[in-house]
Amino acid sequence: MGNKFICMTKKDTKANNNGGGGGGGSRSKRFGRSQRKLLADEELLHRQALSMALHHSQRLEAAGSMSRRIHGSTSSRRLHRNLSDPFSNPKQVAELVESIKSKKFILVHGEGFGAWCWYKTIALLEEAGLLPTAIDLTGSGIHLTDTNTVTTLADYSKPLIDSLHNLPEDDKVILVGHSTSGACISYALEHFPHKISKAIFLCATMMSDGQRPFDVFAEELGSAERFMQESEFLIYGNGKDKSPTGFMFEKQQMKGLYFNQSPTKDVALAMVCMRPIPLGPIMEKLALSPEKYGIGRRFFIQTLDDHALSPDVQEKLVRENPPEGVFKIKASDHCPFFSKPQSLHKILLEIAQIP
């Protein structure tokens, strides 16, 4: 593994409309115009994303369906960096991006989400000159497979595995996995370690050999056995007399678990686009070997106001299966791509440029 760093991320900056002395009024007006343009651009993005989501939803129905810690560092020295400083100057950003060897990102959504949830992250990475791709896992987003037929992690991860399989032999990508897709990118590390430059677990299920993704959420959802027997959110796609095939929280539960810090427009988008979660893949034990998964470069991003995967649980994941480095985003819910997109973007760039 490469050298390990420690970094500090600030909260996303808020607009300050108070003019100061010595030409402050003029600066305030220019800042105000800049802010209005930024808000207008964001409004347009939201409208386009929501329009696209509604269109995809109709298609589906028609189809019938900040700090980073060191772990085991070889050096006692710690390097502190302010993530906001390198990004204030476009020239510095360009130089930083130029230093990134693997410029391709594959963004993998978590349970119930789809490629649509990464729209802010995609825009920011592309603007920086990088090459992001967001995929729909099987039965997710606009993937037309019936969620109830997705029974294994291999089935669920197939679009990701196909993407890696189709990469040229000398090409490498950076994987970013959100929430339960930590299992998917772990599965990918086990099967294509030579094609993955770095694997970034975004408040994700980063587990050890023999663990199930569901077990990570046991504190919030109870034991797997109890959940399978008592949960009101279960879906019985093959009939009530058969085992459940998936689950989906009610809208109010989803809002409380996932979106406690996210903008209302993004929550509205999610309410339109979220799909049921296949049960089989998250109940499956992972088989991870030190020869393949073990050689991968893993990084973890913690979200400190997360109601779905609590900071304590994330801390436990990091402690039990130490990655190369850990970042933290303050005041972020379980969906930093909505609630803290700029902070997430800066961290992704920072991890990408680590030698």
CSV table of C-alpha atoms in Angstrom, one decimal:
chain,number,residue,atom,x,y,z
A,1,MET,CA,0.0,0.0,0.0
A,2,GLY,CA,1.0,3.6,-0.6
A,3,ASN,CA,1.8,6.1,2.1
A,4,LYS,CA,-1.1,7.1,4.3
A,5,PHE,CA,-2.3,10.6,5.0
A,6,ILE,CA,-4.6,12.4,7.4
A,7,CYS,CA,-6.9,15.1,6.1
A,8,MET,CA,-9.5,17.5,7.4
A,9,THR,CA,-12.6,18.4,5.6
A,10,LYS,CA,-14.7,21.5,6.4
A,11,LYS,CA,-18.4,21.9,6.3
A,12,ASP,CA,-19.7,23.0,2.9
A,13,THR,CA,-19.3,26.8,2.9
A,14,LYS,CA,-22.3,29.0,3.3
A,15,ALA,CA,-22.9,32.2,1.4
A,16,ASN,CA,-22.1,35.4,3.3
A,17,ASN,CA,-24.0,38.3,1.9
A,18,ASN,CA,-22.6,41.0,4.3
A,19,GLY,CA,-20.5,43.5,2.5
A,20,GLY,CA,-17.3,44.7,4.2
A,21,GLY,CA,-15.5,48.0,4.0
A,22,GLY,CA,-13.2,49.2,1.2
A,23,GLY,CA,-15.3,48.2,-1.8
A,24,GLY,CA,-17.2,45.4,0.1
A,25,GLY,CA,-20.5,46.6,-1.4
A,26,SER,CA,-19.2,46.0,-4.9
A,27,ARG,CA,-17.9,42.6,-4.0
A,28,SER,CA,-21.2,41.8,-2.3
A,29,LYS,CA,-23.1,42.6,-5.6
A,30,ARG,CA,-20.7,40.5,-7.6
A,31,PHE,CA,-21.0,37.7,-5.1
A,32,GLY,CA,-24.8,38.0,-5.1
A,33,ARG,CA,-24.9,37.7,-8.9
A,34,SER,CA,-22.6,34.7,-8.7
A,35,GLN,CA,-24.8,33.1,-6.1
A,36,ARG,CA,-28.0,33.7,-8.1
A,37,LYS,CA,-26.4,32.1,-11.2
A,38,LEU,CA,-25.3,29.1,-9.1
A,39,LEU,CA,-28.8,28.7,-7.6
A,40,ALA,CA,-30.3,29.0,-11.1
A,41,ASP,CA,-27.9,26.3,-12.5
A,42,GLU,CA,-28.8,24.1,-9.5
A,43,GLU,CA,-32.5,24.6,-10.1
A,44,LEU,CA,-32.1,23.6,-13.7
A,45,LEU,CA,-30.2,20.5,-12.7
A,46,HIS,CA,-32.9,19.5,-10.3
A,47,ARG,CA,-35.7,20.0,-12.8
A,48,GLN,CA,-33.8,18.0,-15.5
A,49,ALA,CA,-33.1,15.2,-13.0
A,50,LEU,CA,-36.7,15.1,-11.8
A,51,SER,CA,-38.0,15.2,-15.3
A,52,MET,CA,-35.7,12.3,-16.2
A,53,ALA,CA,-36.7,10.4,-13.1
A,54,LEU,CA,-40.4,10.7,-13.9
A,55,HIS,CA,-39.8,9.6,-17.4
A,56,HIS,CA,-37.8,6.5,-16.2
A,57,SER,CA,-40.5,5.8,-13.6
A,58,GLN,CA,-43.2,5.7,-16.3
A,59,ARG,CA,-41.0,3.4,-18.4
A,60,LEU,CA,-40.6,1.0,-15.5
A,61,GLU,CA,-44.3,0.9,-14.9
A,62,ALA,CA,-45.0,0.3,-18.6
A,63,ALA,CA,-42.5,-2.5,-18.6
A,64,GLY,CA,-44.3,-4.2,-15.7
A,65,SER,CA,-41.9,-3.9,-13.2
A,66,MET,CA,-13.1,15.6,8.2
A,67,SER,CA,-10.6,14.0,9.3
A,68,ARG,CA,-8.8,11.0,8.0
A,69,ARG,CA,-7.0,8.6,10.4
A,70,ILE,CA,-4.0,6.5,9.9
A,71,HIS,CA,-4.2,2.7,10.5
A,72,GLY,CA,-0.9,0.9,11.0
A,73,SER,CA,1.1,3.7,9.4
A,74,THR,CA,4.8,2.9,8.9
A,75,SER,CA,5.6,6.4,9.9
A,76,SER,CA,4.7,8.3,13.1
A,77,ARG,CA,4.5,11.6,11.2
A,78,ARG,CA,1.0,12.8,10.3
A,79,LEU,CA,0.3,15.1,7.5
A,80,HIS,CA,-2.6,17.6,7.9
A,81,ARG,CA,-4.2,19.1,4.9
A,82,ASN,CA,-7.0,21.5,4.4
A,83,LEU,CA,-9.2,20.1,1.7
A,84,SER,CA,-10.7,23.5,0.7
A,85,ASP,CA,-7.4,25.3,0.0
A,86,PRO,CA,-6.3,23.4,-3.2
A,87,PHE,CA,-9.7,23.8,-4.8
A,88,SER,CA,-10.0,27.6,-4.5
A,89,ASN,CA,-7.8,28.1,-7.5
A,90,PRO,CA,-8.8,26.5,-10.9
A,91,LYS,CA,-5.2,26.2,-11.9
A,92,GLN,CA,-4.4,24.2,-8.8
A,93,VAL,CA,-7.4,22.0,-9.4
A,94,ALA,CA,-6.2,21.4,-13.0
A,95,GLU,CA,-2.7,20.5,-11.7
A,96,LEU,CA,-4.2,18.1,-9.1
A,97,VAL,CA,-6.4,16.4,-11.7
A,98,GLU,CA,-3.4,16.1,-14.0
A,99,SER,CA,-1.6,14.2,-11.3
A,100,ILE,CA,-4.3,11.6,-11.0
A,101,LYS,CA,-3.3,8.4,-12.8
A,102,SER,CA,-6.7,6.7,-12.8
A,103,LYS,CA,-9.2,9.2,-14.1
A,104,LYS,CA,-12.1,6.8,-14.6
A,105,PHE,CA,-14.6,6.5,-11.7
A,106,ILE,CA,-17.4,3.9,-11.5
A,107,LEU,CA,-20.1,5.1,-9.0
A,108,VAL,CA,-22.2,2.4,-7.5
A,109,HIS,CA,-25.4,3.2,-5.7
A,110,GLY,CA,-26.7,1.8,-2.5
A,111,GLU,CA,-29.9,-0.1,-1.7
A,112,GLY,CA,-33.1,1.2,-3.4
A,113,PHE,CA,-31.2,3.9,-5.2
A,114,GLY,CA,-29.9,4.0,-8.8
A,115,ALA,CA,-27.4,5.8,-11.0
A,116,TRP,CA,-29.7,8.9,-10.8
A,117,CYS,CA,-28.5,9.6,-7.3
A,118,TRP,CA,-25.0,10.6,-8.4
A,119,TYR,CA,-26.1,13.5,-10.7
A,120,LYS,CA,-24.3,16.1,-8.6
A,121,THR,CA,-21.1,14.1,-8.2
A,122,ILE,CA,-21.0,13.2,-12.0
A,123,ALA,CA,-21.3,16.9,-12.9
A,124,LEU,CA,-18.6,17.9,-10.4
A,125,LEU,CA,-16.2,15.2,-11.5
A,126,GLU,CA,-16.7,15.9,-15.2
A,127,GLU,CA,-16.2,19.6,-14.6
A,128,ALA,CA,-12.9,18.7,-13.0
A,129,GLY,CA,-11.8,16.8,-16.1
A,130,LEU,CA,-12.4,13.3,-14.8
A,131,LEU,CA,-14.4,10.4,-16.3
A,132,PRO,CA,-17.2,9.2,-14.1
A,133,THR,CA,-19.7,6.5,-14.9
A,134,ALA,CA,-22.7,5.7,-12.7
A,135,ILE,CA,-24.3,2.3,-13.1
A,136,ASP,CA,-27.6,0.7,-12.2
A,137,LEU,CA,-27.3,-2.5,-10.4
A,138,THR,CA,-29.6,-5.3,-11.4
A,139,GLY,CA,-33.2,-4.4,-10.7
A,140,SER,CA,-32.3,-0.8,-9.7
A,141,GLY,CA,-32.8,2.6,-11.3
A,142,ILE,CA,-34.0,2.1,-14.8
A,143,HIS,CA,-32.7,-1.5,-15.0
A,144,LEU,CA,-35.8,-3.4,-16.1
A,145,THR,CA,-35.2,-6.6,-14.2
A,146,ASP,CA,-37.8,-7.4,-11.6
A,147,THR,CA,-36.3,-6.8,-8.2
A,148,ASN,CA,-38.0,-10.0,-6.9
A,149,THR,CA,-35.9,-12.2,-9.2
A,150,VAL,CA,-32.6,-10.9,-7.9
A,151,THR,CA,-31.5,-13.5,-5.5
A,152,THR,CA,-27.7,-13.5,-5.2
A,153,LEU,CA,-24.9,-10.9,-4.9
A,154,ALA,CA,-23.5,-12.1,-8.3
A,155,ASP,CA,-26.9,-11.3,-9.9
A,156,TYR,CA,-27.1,-8.0,-8.2
A,157,SER,CA,-23.5,-7.0,-9.1
A,158,LYS,CA,-23.6,-8.1,-12.7
A,159,PRO,CA,-23.7,-4.7,-14.3
A,160,LEU,CA,-20.6,-3.7,-12.3
A,161,ILE,CA,-18.8,-6.9,-13.0
A,162,ASP,CA,-19.6,-6.5,-16.7
A,163,SER,CA,-18.2,-3.0,-16.7
A,164,LEU,CA,-14.9,-4.2,-15.2
A,165,HIS,CA,-14.8,-7.2,-17.5
A,166,ASN,CA,-15.1,-4.9,-20.5
A,167,LEU,CA,-12.2,-2.6,-19.4
A,168,PRO,CA,-9.0,-2.9,-21.5
A,169,GLU,CA,-6.4,-5.0,-19.7
A,170,ASP,CA,-4.1,-2.1,-18.9
A,171,ASP,CA,-7.0,0.2,-17.7
A,172,LYS,CA,-7.8,0.8,-14.0
A,173,VAL,CA,-10.8,2.5,-12.4
A,174,ILE,CA,-11.6,4.0,-9.0
A,175,LEU,CA,-14.7,2.4,-7.5
A,176,VAL,CA,-17.0,4.4,-5.2
A,177,GLY,CA,-19.7,2.3,-3.4
A,178,HIS,CA,-22.5,3.7,-1.3
A,179,SER,CA,-24.2,2.0,1.6
A,180,THR,CA,-24.9,-1.7,0.9
A,181,SER,CA,-23.0,-1.6,-2.4
A,182,GLY,CA,-19.9,-1.8,-0.2
A,183,ALA,CA,-20.6,-5.6,-0.7
A,184,CYS,CA,-20.7,-5.1,-4.5
A,185,ILE,CA,-17.4,-3.3,-4.7
A,186,SER,CA,-15.9,-5.9,-2.2
A,187,TYR,CA,-17.2,-8.6,-4.6
A,188,ALA,CA,-15.6,-6.7,-7.5
A,189,LEU,CA,-12.2,-6.4,-5.6
A,190,GLU,CA,-12.3,-10.2,-5.1
A,191,HIS,CA,-12.8,-10.9,-8.8
A,192,PHE,CA,-11.0,-8.0,-10.5
A,193,PRO,CA,-8.3,-6.7,-8.1
A,194,HIS,CA,-5.9,-5.8,-11.0
A,195,LYS,CA,-8.5,-3.5,-12.6
A,196,ILE,CA,-9.3,-1.5,-9.5
A,197,SER,CA,-7.0,1.3,-8.6
A,198,LYS,CA,-8.8,2.3,-5.4
A,199,ALA,CA,-12.1,1.3,-3.7
A,200,ILE,CA,-13.9,4.0,-1.8
A,201,PHE,CA,-16.5,2.9,0.7
A,202,LEU,CA,-19.0,5.8,1.2
A,203,CYS,CA,-20.7,5.1,4.5
A,204,ALA,CA,-20.8,1.6,3.1
A,205,THR,CA,-20.8,-2.0,4.2
A,206,MET,CA,-17.1,-2.7,4.3
A,207,MET,CA,-17.0,-6.2,5.7
A,208,SER,CA,-14.6,-9.0,6.4
A,209,ASP,CA,-14.7,-12.5,5.0
A,210,GLY,CA,-17.8,-14.4,5.9
A,211,GLN,CA,-20.0,-11.4,6.9
A,212,ARG,CA,-23.4,-10.4,5.4
A,213,PRO,CA,-24.2,-6.9,4.4
A,214,PHE,CA,-27.4,-7.1,6.5
A,215,ASP,CA,-25.4,-7.7,9.7
A,216,VAL,CA,-24.0,-4.2,9.5
A,217,PHE,CA,-27.5,-2.8,9.9
A,218,ALA,CA,-28.5,-5.1,12.7
A,219,GLU,CA,-28.4,-2.4,15.3
A,220,GLU,CA,-31.0,-0.4,13.4
A,221,LEU,CA,-33.1,-3.3,11.9
A,222,GLY,CA,-32.6,-6.1,14.5
A,223,SER,CA,-31.3,-9.6,13.8
A,224,ALA,CA,-31.8,-11.1,10.4
A,225,GLU,CA,-34.0,-13.8,11.8
A,226,ARG,CA,-36.3,-11.3,13.6
A,227,PHE,CA,-36.4,-9.0,10.6
A,228,MET,CA,-37.4,-11.9,8.3
A,229,GLN,CA,-40.2,-12.9,10.7
A,230,GLU,CA,-41.6,-9.6,11.9
A,231,SER,CA,-40.7,-6.7,9.5
A,232,GLU,CA,-43.6,-4.8,8.1
A,233,PHE,CA,-41.5,-3.7,5.2
A,234,LEU,CA,-41.0,-7.1,3.6
A,235,ILE,CA,-42.1,-7.9,0.0
A,236,TYR,CA,-43.3,-11.4,-0.9
A,237,GLY,CA,-42.8,-11.4,-4.7
A,238,ASN,CA,-43.5,-15.1,-5.0
A,239,GLY,CA,-46.5,-15.2,-2.6
A,240,LYS,CA,-47.1,-15.0,1.1
A,241,ASP,CA,-46.5,-18.7,1.5
A,242,LYS,CA,-42.9,-18.3,0.1
A,243,SER,CA,-39.8,-16.6,1.6
A,244,PRO,CA,-39.7,-12.8,1.2
A,245,THR,CA,-37.9,-11.5,-1.9
A,246,GLY,CA,-37.2,-7.9,-0.9
A,247,PHE,CA,-38.2,-5.0,1.3
A,248,MET,CA,-38.9,-1.3,1.0
A,249,PHE,CA,-39.3,1.3,3.7
A,250,GLU,CA,-42.3,3.7,3.7
A,251,LYS,CA,-41.6,7.2,2.6
A,252,GLN,CA,-41.5,8.7,6.0
A,253,GLN,CA,-39.1,6.1,7.3
A,254,MET,CA,-36.8,6.7,4.2
A,255,LYS,CA,-36.8,10.4,4.8
A,256,GLY,CA,-35.8,9.9,8.5
A,257,LEU,CA,-33.2,7.3,7.8
A,258,TYR,CA,-31.5,8.6,4.6
A,259,PHE,CA,-32.3,12.2,4.0
A,260,ASN,CA,-32.3,14.1,7.4
A,261,GLN,CA,-29.8,16.7,6.0
A,262,SER,CA,-30.6,16.6,2.3
A,263,PRO,CA,-32.3,19.4,0.3
A,264,THR,CA,-36.1,18.9,-0.1
A,265,LYS,CA,-35.8,18.8,-3.9
A,266,ASP,CA,-33.4,15.9,-3.8
A,267,VAL,CA,-35.7,14.1,-1.3
A,268,ALA,CA,-38.6,14.6,-3.8
A,269,LEU,CA,-36.4,13.1,-6.5
A,270,ALA,CA,-35.6,10.1,-4.4
A,271,MET,CA,-39.2,9.6,-3.5
A,272,VAL,CA,-40.0,9.2,-7.2
A,273,CYS,CA,-37.0,7.0,-8.0
A,274,MET,CA,-36.4,4.7,-5.1
A,275,ARG,CA,-37.1,1.0,-5.8
A,276,PRO,CA,-37.5,-2.1,-3.6
A,277,ILE,CA,-34.4,-3.7,-2.3
A,278,PRO,CA,-33.7,-7.3,-3.2
A,279,LEU,CA,-33.3,-9.4,-0.1
A,280,GLY,CA,-31.0,-12.2,-1.3
A,281,PRO,CA,-27.9,-10.2,-2.0
A,282,ILE,CA,-27.8,-8.5,1.4
A,283,MET,CA,-28.4,-11.8,3.2
A,284,GLU,CA,-25.5,-13.5,1.4
A,285,LYS,CA,-22.1,-14.1,3.2
A,286,LEU,CA,-19.1,-12.6,1.3
A,287,ALA,CA,-16.2,-14.8,0.4
A,288,LEU,CA,-13.1,-12.6,0.5
A,289,SER,CA,-9.5,-13.7,0.2
A,290,PRO,CA,-6.3,-12.0,1.3
A,291,GLU,CA,-4.7,-12.8,-2.0
A,292,LYS,CA,-7.3,-10.8,-4.0
A,293,TYR,CA,-9.6,-8.6,-1.9
A,294,GLY,CA,-6.8,-8.2,0.6
A,295,ILE,CA,-4.4,-6.5,-1.8
A,296,GLY,CA,-7.0,-3.8,-2.8
A,297,ARG,CA,-6.5,-0.2,-1.7
A,298,ARG,CA,-9.5,0.7,0.4
A,299,PHE,CA,-10.7,4.0,1.7
A,300,PHE,CA,-13.7,4.8,3.9
A,301,ILE,CA,-15.7,8.0,4.1
A,302,GLN,CA,-17.7,8.4,7.3
A,303,THR,CA,-20.9,10.5,7.5
A,304,LEU,CA,-21.3,12.0,10.9
A,305,ASP,CA,-25.1,12.8,11.0
A,306,ASP,CA,-26.1,9.5,9.5
A,307,HIS,CA,-29.4,7.9,10.8
A,308,ALA,CA,-29.2,4.8,8.6
A,309,LEU,CA,-25.6,3.7,9.4
A,310,SER,CA,-24.7,5.4,12.6
A,311,PRO,CA,-21.2,6.9,13.1
A,312,ASP,CA,-20.6,4.3,15.8
A,313,VAL,CA,-21.3,1.5,13.4
A,314,GLN,CA,-19.1,3.1,10.7
A,315,GLU,CA,-16.4,3.4,13.3
A,316,LYS,CA,-16.8,-0.3,14.1
A,317,LEU,CA,-16.5,-1.2,10.4
A,318,VAL,CA,-13.2,0.8,10.1
A,319,ARG,CA,-11.8,-0.7,13.3
A,320,GLU,CA,-12.6,-4.3,12.4
A,321,ASN,CA,-11.5,-4.2,8.8
A,322,PRO,CA,-9.0,-1.3,8.6
A,323,PRO,CA,-8.7,0.5,5.3
A,324,GLU,CA,-5.8,2.6,4.1
A,325,GLY,CA,-7.4,5.8,5.2
A,326,VAL,CA,-10.6,7.2,6.6
A,327,PHE,CA,-12.3,10.6,5.9
A,328,LYS,CA,-15.2,12.2,7.7
A,329,ILE,CA,-17.8,14.6,6.5
A,330,LYS,CA,-19.5,16.7,9.2
A,331,ALA,CA,-23.2,17.4,9.1
A,332,SER,CA,-23.8,14.8,6.4
A,333,ASP,CA,-26.7,12.3,6.4
A,334,HIS,CA,-26.5,8.9,4.7
A,335,CYS,CA,-26.5,10.6,1.3
A,336,PRO,CA,-23.6,13.0,1.0
A,337,PHE,CA,-24.0,13.1,-2.7
A,338,PHE,CA,-27.2,15.1,-1.9
A,339,SER,CA,-26.4,16.8,1.5
A,340,LYS,CA,-22.7,17.6,1.1
A,341,PRO,CA,-21.8,17.2,-2.6
A,342,GLN,CA,-18.9,19.7,-2.5
A,343,SER,CA,-17.2,18.0,0.5
A,344,LEU,CA,-17.7,14.6,-1.1
A,345,HIS,CA,-16.2,15.8,-4.4
A,346,LYS,CA,-13.1,17.2,-2.7
A,347,ILE,CA,-12.5,14.0,-0.8
A,348,LEU,CA,-12.9,11.9,-4.0
A,349,LEU,CA,-10.3,14.1,-5.7
A,350,GLU,CA,-8.0,13.9,-2.7
A,351,ILE,CA,-8.2,10.1,-2.6
A,352,ALA,CA,-7.8,9.8,-6.3
A,353,GLN,CA,-4.5,11.8,-6.3
A,354,ILE,CA,-2.9,9.8,-3.5
A,355,PRO,CA,0.2,8.0,-5.1
